[in-house]
XYZ file of C-alpha atoms in Angstrom:
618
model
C -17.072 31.363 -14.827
C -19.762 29.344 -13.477
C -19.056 27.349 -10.214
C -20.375 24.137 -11.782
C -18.195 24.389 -14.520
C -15.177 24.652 -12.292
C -16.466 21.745 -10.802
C -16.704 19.790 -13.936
C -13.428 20.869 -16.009
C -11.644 19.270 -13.204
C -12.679 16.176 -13.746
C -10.876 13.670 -16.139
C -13.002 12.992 -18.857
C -14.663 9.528 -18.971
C -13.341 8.208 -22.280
C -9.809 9.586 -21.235
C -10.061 7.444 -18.273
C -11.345 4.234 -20.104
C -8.470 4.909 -22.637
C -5.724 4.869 -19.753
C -7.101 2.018 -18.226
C -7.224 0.560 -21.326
C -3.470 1.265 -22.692
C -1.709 0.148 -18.746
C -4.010 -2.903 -19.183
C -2.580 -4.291 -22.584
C 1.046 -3.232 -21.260
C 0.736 -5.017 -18.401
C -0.527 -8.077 -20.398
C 2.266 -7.593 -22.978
C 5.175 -7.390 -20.140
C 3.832 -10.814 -18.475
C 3.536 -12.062 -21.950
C 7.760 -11.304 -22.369
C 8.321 -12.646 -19.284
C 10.233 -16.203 -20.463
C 11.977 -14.171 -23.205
C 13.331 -11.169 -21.031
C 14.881 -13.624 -18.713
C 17.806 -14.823 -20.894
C 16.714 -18.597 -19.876
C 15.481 -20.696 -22.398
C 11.737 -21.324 -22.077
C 11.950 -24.283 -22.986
C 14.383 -25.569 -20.362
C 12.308 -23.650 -17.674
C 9.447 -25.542 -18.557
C 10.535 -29.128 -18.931
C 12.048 -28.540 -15.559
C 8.583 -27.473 -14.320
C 7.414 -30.438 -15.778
C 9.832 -33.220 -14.818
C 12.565 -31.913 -12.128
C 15.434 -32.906 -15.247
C 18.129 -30.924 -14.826
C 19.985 -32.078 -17.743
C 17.785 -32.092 -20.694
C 18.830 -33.399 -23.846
C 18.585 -30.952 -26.968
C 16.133 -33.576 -29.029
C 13.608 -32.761 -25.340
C 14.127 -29.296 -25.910
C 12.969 -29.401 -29.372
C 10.299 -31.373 -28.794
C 9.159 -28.827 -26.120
C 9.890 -25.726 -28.721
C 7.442 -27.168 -31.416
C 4.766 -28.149 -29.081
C 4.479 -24.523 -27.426
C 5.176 -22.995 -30.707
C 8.078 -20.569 -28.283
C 9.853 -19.688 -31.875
C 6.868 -17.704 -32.792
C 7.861 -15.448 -29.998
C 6.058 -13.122 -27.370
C 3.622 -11.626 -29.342
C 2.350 -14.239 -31.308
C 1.403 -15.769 -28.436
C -0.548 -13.453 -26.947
C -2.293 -12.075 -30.001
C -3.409 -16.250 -30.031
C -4.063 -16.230 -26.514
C -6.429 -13.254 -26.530
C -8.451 -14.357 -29.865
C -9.285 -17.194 -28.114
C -10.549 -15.324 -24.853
C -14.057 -14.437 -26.237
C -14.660 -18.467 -26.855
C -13.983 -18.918 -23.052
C -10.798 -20.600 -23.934
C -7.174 -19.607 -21.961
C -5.288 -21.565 -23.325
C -3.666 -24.558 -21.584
C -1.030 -24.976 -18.934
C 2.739 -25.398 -20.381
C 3.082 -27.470 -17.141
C 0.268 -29.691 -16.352
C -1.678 -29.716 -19.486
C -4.623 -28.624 -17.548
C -7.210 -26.169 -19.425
C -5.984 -22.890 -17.184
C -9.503 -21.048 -16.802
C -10.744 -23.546 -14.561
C -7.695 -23.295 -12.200
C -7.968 -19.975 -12.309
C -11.716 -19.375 -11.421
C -11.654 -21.262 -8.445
C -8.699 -19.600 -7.471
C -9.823 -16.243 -8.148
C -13.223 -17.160 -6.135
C -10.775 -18.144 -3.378
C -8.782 -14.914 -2.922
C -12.288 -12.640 -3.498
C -13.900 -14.954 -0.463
C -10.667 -14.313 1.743
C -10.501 -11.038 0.808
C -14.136 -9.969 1.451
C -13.357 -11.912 5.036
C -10.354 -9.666 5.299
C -11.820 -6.954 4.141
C -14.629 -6.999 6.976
C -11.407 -7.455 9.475
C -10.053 -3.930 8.240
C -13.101 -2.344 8.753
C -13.705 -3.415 12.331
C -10.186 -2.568 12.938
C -10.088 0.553 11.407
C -13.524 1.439 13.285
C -11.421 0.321 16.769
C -8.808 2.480 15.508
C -10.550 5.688 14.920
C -13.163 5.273 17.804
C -12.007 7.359 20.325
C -11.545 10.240 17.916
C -15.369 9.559 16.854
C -16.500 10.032 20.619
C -14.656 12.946 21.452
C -14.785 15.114 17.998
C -18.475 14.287 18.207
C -18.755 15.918 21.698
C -16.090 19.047 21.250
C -13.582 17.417 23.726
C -10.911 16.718 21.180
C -8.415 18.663 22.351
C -5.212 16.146 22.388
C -3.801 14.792 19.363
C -4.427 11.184 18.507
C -1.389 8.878 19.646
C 0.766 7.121 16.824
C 1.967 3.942 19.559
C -1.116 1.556 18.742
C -1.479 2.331 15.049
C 2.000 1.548 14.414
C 2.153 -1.192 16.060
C -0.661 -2.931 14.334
C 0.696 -1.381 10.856
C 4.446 -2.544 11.467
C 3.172 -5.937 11.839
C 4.585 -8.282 8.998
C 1.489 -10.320 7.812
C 3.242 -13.496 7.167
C 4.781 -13.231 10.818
C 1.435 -12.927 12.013
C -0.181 -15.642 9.954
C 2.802 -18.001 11.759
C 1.757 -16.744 14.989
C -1.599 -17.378 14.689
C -1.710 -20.859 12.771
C 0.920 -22.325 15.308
C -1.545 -20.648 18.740
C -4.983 -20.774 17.223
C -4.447 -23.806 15.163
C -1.702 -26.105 16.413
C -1.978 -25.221 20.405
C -5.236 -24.421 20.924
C -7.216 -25.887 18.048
C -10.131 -23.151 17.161
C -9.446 -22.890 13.804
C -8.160 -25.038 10.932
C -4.161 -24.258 10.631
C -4.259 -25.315 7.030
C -6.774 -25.994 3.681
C -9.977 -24.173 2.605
C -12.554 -26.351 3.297
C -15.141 -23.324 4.606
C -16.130 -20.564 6.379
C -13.628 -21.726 9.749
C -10.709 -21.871 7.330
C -11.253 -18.338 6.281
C -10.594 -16.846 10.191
C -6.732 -16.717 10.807
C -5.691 -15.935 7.324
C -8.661 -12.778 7.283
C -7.175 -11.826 10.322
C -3.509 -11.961 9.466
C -4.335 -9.678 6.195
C -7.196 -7.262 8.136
C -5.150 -6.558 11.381
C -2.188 -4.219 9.555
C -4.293 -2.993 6.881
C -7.019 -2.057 9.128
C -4.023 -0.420 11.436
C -3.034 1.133 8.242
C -6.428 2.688 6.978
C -7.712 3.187 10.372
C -4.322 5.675 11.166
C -5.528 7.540 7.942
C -9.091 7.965 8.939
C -8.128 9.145 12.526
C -5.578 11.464 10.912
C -8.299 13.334 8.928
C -11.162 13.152 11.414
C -10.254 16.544 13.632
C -10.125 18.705 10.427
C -13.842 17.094 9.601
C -14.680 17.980 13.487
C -13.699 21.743 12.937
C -15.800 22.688 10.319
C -18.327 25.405 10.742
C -21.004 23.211 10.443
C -20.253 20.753 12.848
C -19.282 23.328 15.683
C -22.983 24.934 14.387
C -24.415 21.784 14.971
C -23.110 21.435 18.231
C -24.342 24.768 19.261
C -27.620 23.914 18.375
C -27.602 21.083 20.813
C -27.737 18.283 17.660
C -27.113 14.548 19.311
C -23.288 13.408 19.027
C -24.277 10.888 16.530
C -25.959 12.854 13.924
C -22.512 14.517 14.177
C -19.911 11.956 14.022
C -21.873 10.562 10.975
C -21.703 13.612 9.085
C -17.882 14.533 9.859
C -17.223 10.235 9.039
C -18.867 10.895 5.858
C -16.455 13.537 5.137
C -13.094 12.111 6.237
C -14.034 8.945 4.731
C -13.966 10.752 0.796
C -10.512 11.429 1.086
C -9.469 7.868 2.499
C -11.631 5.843 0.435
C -9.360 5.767 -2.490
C -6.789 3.720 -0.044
C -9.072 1.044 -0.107
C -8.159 0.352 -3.905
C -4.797 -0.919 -3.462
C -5.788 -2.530 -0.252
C -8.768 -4.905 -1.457
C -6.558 -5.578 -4.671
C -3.508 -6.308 -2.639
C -5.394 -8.859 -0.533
C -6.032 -10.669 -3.379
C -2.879 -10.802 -5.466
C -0.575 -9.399 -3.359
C -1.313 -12.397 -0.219
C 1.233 -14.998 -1.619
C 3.067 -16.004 2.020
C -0.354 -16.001 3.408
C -1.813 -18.166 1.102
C 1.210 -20.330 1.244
C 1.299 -20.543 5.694
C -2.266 -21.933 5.397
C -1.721 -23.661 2.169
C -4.588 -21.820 0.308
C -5.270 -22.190 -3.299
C -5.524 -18.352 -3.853
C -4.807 -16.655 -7.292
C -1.763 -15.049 -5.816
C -0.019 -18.315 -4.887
C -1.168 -19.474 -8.049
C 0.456 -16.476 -10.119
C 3.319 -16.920 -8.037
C 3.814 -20.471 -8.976
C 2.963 -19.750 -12.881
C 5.650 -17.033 -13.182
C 8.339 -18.935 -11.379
C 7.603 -21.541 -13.995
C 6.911 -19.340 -16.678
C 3.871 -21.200 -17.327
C 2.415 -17.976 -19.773
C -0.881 -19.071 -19.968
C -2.027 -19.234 -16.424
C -0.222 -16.000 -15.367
C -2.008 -14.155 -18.103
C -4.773 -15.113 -17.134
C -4.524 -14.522 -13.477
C -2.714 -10.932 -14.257
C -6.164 -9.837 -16.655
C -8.564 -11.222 -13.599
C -6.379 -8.972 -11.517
C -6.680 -6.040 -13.814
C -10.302 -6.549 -14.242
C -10.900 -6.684 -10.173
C -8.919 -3.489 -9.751
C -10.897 -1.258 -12.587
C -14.394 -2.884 -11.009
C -13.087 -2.317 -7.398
C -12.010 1.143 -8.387
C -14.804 2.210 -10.531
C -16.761 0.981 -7.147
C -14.897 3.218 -4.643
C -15.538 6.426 -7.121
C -18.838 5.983 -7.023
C -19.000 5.778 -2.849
C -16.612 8.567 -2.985
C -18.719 11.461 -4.965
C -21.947 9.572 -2.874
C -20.387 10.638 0.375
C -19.725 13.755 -0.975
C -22.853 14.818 -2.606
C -23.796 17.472 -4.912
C -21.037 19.869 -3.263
C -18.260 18.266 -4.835
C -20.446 19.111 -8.437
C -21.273 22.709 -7.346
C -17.902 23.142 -6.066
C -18.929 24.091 -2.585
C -16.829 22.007 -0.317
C -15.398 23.606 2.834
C -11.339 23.567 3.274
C -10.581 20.757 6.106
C -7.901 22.555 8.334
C -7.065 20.346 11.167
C -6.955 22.055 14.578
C -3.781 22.568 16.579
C -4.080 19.857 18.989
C -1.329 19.223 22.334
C 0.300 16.022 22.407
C -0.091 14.085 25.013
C 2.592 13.218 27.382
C 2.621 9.681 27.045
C 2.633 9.641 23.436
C 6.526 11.691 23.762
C 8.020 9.821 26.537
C 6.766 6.646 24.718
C 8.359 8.796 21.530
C 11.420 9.202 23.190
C 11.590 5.828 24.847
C 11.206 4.389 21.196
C 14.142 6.082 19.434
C 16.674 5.600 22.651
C 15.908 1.932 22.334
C 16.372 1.952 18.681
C 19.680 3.878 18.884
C 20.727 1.305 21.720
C 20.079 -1.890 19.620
C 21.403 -0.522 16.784
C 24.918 1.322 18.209
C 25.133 -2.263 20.537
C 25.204 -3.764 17.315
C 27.472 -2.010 15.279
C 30.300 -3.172 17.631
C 29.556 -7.211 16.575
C 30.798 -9.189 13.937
C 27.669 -10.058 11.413
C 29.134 -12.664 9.443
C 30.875 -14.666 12.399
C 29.199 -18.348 11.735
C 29.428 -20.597 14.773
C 27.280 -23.611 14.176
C 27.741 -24.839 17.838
C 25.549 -21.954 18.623
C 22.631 -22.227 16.257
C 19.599 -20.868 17.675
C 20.858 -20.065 21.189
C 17.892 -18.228 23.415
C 19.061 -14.761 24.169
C 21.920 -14.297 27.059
C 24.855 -12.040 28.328
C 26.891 -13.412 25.332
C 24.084 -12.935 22.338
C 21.528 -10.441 24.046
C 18.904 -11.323 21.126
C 20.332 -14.781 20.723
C 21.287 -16.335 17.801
C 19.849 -17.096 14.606
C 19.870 -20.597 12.345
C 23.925 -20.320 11.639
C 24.659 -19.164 14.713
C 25.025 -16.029 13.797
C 24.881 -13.208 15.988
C 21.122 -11.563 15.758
C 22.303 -8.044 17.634
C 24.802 -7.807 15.269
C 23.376 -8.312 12.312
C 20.050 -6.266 13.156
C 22.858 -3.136 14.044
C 24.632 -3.845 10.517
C 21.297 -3.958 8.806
C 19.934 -1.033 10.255
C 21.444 1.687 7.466
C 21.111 0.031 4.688
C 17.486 -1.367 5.557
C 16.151 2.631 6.769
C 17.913 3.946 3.922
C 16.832 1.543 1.056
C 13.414 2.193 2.118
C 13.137 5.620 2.704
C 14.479 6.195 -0.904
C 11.560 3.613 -2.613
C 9.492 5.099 -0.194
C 10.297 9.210 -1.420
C 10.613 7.953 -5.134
C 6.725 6.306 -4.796
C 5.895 9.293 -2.809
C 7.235 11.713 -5.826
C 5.490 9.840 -8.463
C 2.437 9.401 -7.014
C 1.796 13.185 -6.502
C 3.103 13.605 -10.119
C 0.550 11.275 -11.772
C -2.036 12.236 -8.630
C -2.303 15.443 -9.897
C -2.345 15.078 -13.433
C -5.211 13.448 -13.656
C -6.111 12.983 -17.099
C -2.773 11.000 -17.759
C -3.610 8.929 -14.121
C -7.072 8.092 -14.603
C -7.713 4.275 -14.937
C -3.165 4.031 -15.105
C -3.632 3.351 -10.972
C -6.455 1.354 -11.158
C -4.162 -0.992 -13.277
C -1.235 -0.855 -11.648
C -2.058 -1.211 -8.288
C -3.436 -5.006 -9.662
C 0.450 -6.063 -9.944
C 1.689 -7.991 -7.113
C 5.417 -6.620 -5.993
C 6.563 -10.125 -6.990
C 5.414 -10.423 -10.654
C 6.905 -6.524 -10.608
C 10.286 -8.055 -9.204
C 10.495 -10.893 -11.793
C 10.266 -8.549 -14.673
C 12.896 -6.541 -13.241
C 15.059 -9.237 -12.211
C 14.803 -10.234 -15.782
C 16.153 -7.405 -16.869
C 18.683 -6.528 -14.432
C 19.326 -9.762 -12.442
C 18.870 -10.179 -8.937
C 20.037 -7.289 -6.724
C 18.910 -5.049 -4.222
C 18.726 -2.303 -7.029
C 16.283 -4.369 -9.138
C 14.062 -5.040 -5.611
C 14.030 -1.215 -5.286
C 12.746 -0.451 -9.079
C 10.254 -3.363 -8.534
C 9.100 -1.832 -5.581
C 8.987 1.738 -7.243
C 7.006 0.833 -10.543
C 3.883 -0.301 -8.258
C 4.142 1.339 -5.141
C 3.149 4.713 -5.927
C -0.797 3.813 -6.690
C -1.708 4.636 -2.975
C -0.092 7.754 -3.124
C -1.564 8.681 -6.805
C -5.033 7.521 -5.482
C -5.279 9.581 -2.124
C -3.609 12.745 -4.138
C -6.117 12.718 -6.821
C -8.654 12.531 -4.545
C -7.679 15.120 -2.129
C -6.975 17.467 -5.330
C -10.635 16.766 -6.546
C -12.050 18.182 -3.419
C -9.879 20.872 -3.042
C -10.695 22.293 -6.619
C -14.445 21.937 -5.661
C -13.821 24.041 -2.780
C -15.240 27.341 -2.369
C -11.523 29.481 -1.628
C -10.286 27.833 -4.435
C -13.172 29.358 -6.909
C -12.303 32.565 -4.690
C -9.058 33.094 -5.574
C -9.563 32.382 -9.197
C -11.649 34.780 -9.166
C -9.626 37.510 -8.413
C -7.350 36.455 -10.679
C -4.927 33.545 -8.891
C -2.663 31.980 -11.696
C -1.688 28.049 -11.760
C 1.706 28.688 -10.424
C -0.366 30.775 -7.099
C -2.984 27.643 -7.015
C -0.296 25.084 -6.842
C 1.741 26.494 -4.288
C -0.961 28.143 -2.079
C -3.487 25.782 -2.298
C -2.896 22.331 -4.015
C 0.412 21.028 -2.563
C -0.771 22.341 1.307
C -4.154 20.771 0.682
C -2.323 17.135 -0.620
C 1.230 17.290 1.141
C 0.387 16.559 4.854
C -1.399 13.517 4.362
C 0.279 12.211 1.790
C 3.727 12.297 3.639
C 1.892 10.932 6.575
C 0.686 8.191 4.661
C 3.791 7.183 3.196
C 5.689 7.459 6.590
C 2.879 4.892 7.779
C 3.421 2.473 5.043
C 7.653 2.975 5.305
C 7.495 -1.060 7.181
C 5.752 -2.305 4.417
C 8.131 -1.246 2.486
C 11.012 -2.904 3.939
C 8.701 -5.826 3.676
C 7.806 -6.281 0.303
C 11.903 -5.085 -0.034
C 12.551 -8.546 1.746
C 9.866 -10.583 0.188
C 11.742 -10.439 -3.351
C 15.329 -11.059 -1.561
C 13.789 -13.993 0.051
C 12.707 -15.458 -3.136
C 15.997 -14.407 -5.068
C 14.923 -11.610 -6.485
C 16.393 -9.062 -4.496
C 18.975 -8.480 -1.720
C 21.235 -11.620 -1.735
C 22.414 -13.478 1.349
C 24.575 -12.808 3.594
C 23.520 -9.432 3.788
C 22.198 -8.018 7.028
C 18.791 -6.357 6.534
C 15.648 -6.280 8.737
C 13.502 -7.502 6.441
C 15.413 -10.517 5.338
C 16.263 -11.491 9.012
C 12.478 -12.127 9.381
C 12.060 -13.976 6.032
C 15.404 -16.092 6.760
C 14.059 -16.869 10.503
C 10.026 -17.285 9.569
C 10.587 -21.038 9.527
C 12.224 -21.238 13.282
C 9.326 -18.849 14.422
C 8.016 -21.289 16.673
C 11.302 -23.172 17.768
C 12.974 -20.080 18.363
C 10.637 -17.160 18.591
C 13.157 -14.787 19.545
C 14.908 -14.840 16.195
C 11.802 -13.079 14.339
C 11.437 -10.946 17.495
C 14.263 -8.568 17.494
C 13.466 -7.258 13.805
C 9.897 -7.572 14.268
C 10.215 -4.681 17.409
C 12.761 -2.555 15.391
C 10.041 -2.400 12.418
C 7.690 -1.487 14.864
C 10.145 1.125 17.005
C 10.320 2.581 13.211
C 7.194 2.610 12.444
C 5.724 4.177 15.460
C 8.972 7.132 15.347
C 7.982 8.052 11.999
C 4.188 8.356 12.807
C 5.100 10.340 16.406
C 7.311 12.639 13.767
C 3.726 13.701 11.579
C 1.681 13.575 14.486
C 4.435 16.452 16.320
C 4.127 18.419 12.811
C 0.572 17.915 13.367
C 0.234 19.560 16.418
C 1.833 22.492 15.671
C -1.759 23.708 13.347
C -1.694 27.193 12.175
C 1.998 26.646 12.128
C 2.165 24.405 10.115
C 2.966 24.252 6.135
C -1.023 24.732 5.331
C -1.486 27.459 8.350
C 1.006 29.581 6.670
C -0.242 28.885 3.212
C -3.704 29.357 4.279
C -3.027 32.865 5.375
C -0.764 34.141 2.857
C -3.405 32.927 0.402
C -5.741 34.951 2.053
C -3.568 38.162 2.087
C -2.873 37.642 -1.600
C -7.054 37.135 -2.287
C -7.364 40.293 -0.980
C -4.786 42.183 -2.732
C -6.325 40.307 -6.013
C -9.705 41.487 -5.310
C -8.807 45.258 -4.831
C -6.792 45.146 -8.449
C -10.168 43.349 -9.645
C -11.754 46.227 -8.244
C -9.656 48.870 -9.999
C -10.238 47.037 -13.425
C -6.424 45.681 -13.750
C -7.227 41.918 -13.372
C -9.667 39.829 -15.533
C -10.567 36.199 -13.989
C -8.704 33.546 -15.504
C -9.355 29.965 -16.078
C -9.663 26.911 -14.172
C -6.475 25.273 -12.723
């Protein structure tokens, strides 16, 4: 076997791709289209209500409504209509207003592209910041420390529409540098660019700085450093490499800045396609949210189809030949700091939450509302008066544990479809398009509002940045030159999978999803804030910052307490993979590594003796 055909039979085939793209387009389009019938509420009713605020509609209205959408034809009628008019330019026109809908939803859609390329310049320079000081000394051979987890989960942990708040009510309101509200230019594109760039800049950057030291100890870079070659010519080469296997993150990040950017766009009152999807499906106004959802879809295959193309750029002609080196990141000592701050984190987080356990959650006392914090209420209180230690204590299980099981079931099926990548190809290109909330109504549809229906939501599109970065990293490792080795000397599937695909993919993927677990228990408490998922009076972290988001700037200290646990979490779970980290050779693709390499050799001496006959790509 040739090495460029290994190469090439493990890529998905182009048409295959196209096809899945194709197929998770039209059943997105076709579950938006059943939205109004899945509910159980008459569309009708939903949409006079849109229309006029009558809550008692009389049946002859109702009629009248029925005939004029034509809603007895049913679901896929409708949309069968709706896309044979497409190709004349015509979407159709809002249930609501009566407005023609592609109008509304090209100037929204230029909206969100014009914030996002603003906060898309944000998460560069952030993630640049973020991965700097691993640049400087990997480029020099002084990287002998591992890279501290307190500053990138901070930024990561930071809840986007808590930051928006923050910086509309300083920036805006106190100080007056930038417009607190409107798009009317370039000025009114600052604060919300930085309130999306910060954490997913935090977020990419931690990925990039993560994969940098394994770049750094290639052969060729400590060559190159022998040979006296200037530090630059050497950090460009290793960014160039760490950047192929991160890239793919930036697919569900651009696409989530533009649907997925709904309390954003609502804080600064911009007319962005999310807010405008949003508002469509809470009406069930079909038109415009099928229209918005296929401008979505489109973005994410063009934005994806964009980010393969930089990707197999950066990596040149090896990744065709199949001669990419293994990237085996160096055992590196932690520094002190980062384990008393470590320590310091999860003995705070044990305080709070034990300190809180102890308190009533549910005691109301309206003569206390919003009380600053004291001996009494040592985080205060919140807009009931209730008790903000004890309900962040209370909330503590159930918000970890909710998360940390969406979290492992995205995890799980994004290495499933990540590695099969014929059935994947164009399926997360697609998916990652869906906001979480359009995801939650079609659950909540099905199963009502609960916390179980927020999870599932969660679950059906937050495995796409796991699926992306796993297909990615399994590309390069089957282009890698051990990889051809040990199929040569006869290495099975079963052998490849467990010696050399899951150590090459596992690491970073688990550190990945660790560093997205606060987003998680964001998004969780995005849908219970809008009904959709955990249900008041329930204690949970994530809905003590949506219920308190309004009182931000009265009472700061009743977004504060959750804000810190999120990031106390946060920054725990990244000191946990950066500890695993450390330990190199030890670690799960150190010990892999070298029983692969005792097993090559006993391959090659029964190739030798004429027992084994190569087998076929993986």
């Amino acid at each position: 076997m040739s090495v460029m055909s290994a190469g090439t039979e493990a890529r998905p085939s182009r048409w295959r791709a196209g096809l899945g793209r194709l197929t998770a387009g039209a059943a997105l389009l076709t579950a938006v289209a059943m939205l109004p019938w899945l509910s159980g509420n008459d569309p009708a009713l939903t949409v006079l209500r849109a229309r006029s605020a009558d809550q008692d509609p009389t049946p002859e209205q109702l009629a009248a409504v029925r005939e004029q959408l034509g809603l007895d034809e049913g679901p896929f009628t409708h949309l069968l209509h709706w896309l044979g008019a497409l190709p004349q330019g015509d979407a159709g026109t809002s249930w609501v207003s009566g407005e023609a809908v592609l109008p509304q939803v090209t100037s929204a859609f230029a909206v969100s592209v014009t914030l996002m390329l603003g906060a898309l310049v944000v998460t560069i320079a952030v993630a640049a910041l973020v991965s700097a000081r691993t640049v400087y000394l990997g480029s020099r051979r002084r990287l002998h420390r591992g890279t501290g987890a307190i500053g990138v989960g901070v930024l990561a942990a930071l809840p986007k529409f808590l930051l928006a708040s923050l910086l509309a009510t300083v920036c805006g309101v106190w100080l007056g540098w930038f417009p607190s509200s409107g798009w009317e230019g370039p000025p009114s594109m600052v604060l919300p660019a930085l309130a999306l760039g910060v954490p997913s800049g935090a977020m990419i950057g931690g990925l990039l700085d993560q994969s940098l030291p394994a770049a750094f100890n290639e052969p060729w870079a400590r060559t190159w450093h022998a040979y006296g070659y200037a530090p630059h010519h050497v950090a460009r080469h290793a960014l160039r490499r760490a950047l192929a296997g991160v890239l793919p993150q930036l697919l569900p990040t651009v696409v989530g800045l533009v649907g997925g950017a709904v309390a954003v766009e609502k804080i600064f009152n911009i007319p962005g396609l999310g807010r405008l999807a949003l508002d469509a499906a809470i009406a069930q106004d079909l038109p415009p949210l099928q229209t918005a959802t296929l401008a979505l879809i489109l973005l994410g295959v063009v934005a994806g189809l964009l980010i393969q193309v930089l990707r197999r750029a950066l990596l040149g002609p090896a990744l065709r030949d199949g001669a990419l080196p293994a990237l085996h990141t160096p055992a590196a000592a932690r520094g002190r700091f980062t384990r008393w701050a470590a320590m310091a984190c999860a003995l705070a987080l044990l305080t709070l939450v034990t300190a809180g356990l102890l308190r009533d959650p549910l005691h109301v006392d309206t003569a206390a509302r919003l009380l600053p914090p004291s001996a009494a209420h040592p985080l205060g209180t919140d807009a009931l008066g209730r008790d903000l230690l004890a309900r962040l204590g209370h909330g503590a299980l159930r918000t970890v544990g909710m998360a940390l099981a969406v979290t492992a079931v995205c995890t799980v099926i994004g290495l499933l479809l990540g590695m099969a990548a014929q059935v994947g190809a164009g399926l997360t290109e697609v998916v990652s398009t869906m906001p979480a909330v359009l995801a939650g109504m079609l659950t909540t549809a099905v199963t009502g509002p609960s916390a179980s229906g927020a999870a599932l939501a969660v679950c059906l599109v937050g495995w796409t940045p796991y699926a992306a970065q796993a297909a990615a990293l399994l590309e390069q490792e089957r282009a890698s030159g051990h990889m051809l080795a040990s199929l040569s000397f006869g290495a099975g599937p079963g052998y490849l999978l467990r010696h050399h695909l899951l150590p090459a993919v596992l690491p970073p993927v688990l550190r990945n999803a660790l560093l997205r677990l606060p987003t998680t228990v964001l998004v969780l408490a995005s849908l219970g804030f809008l009904g959709l998922g955990e249900q008041p009076p329930t204690a949970e972290w994530g809905r003590l910052l949506s219920e308190n988001q309004p009182y931000a700037e009265l009472a700061p200290w009743t977004v504060l307490a959750p804000a810190c646990a999120l990031v106390l979490l946060s920054v725990l779970a990244l000191s946990g993979t950066d500890a695993a980290a450390a330990r190199g050779p030890a670690s799960v693709r150190g010990r892999m590594s070298r029983r692969s390499r005792r097993r090559g050799v006993q391959g090659e001496e029964k190739v030798s003796a004429g027992r084994t006959a190569p087998r076929s790509v993986v």
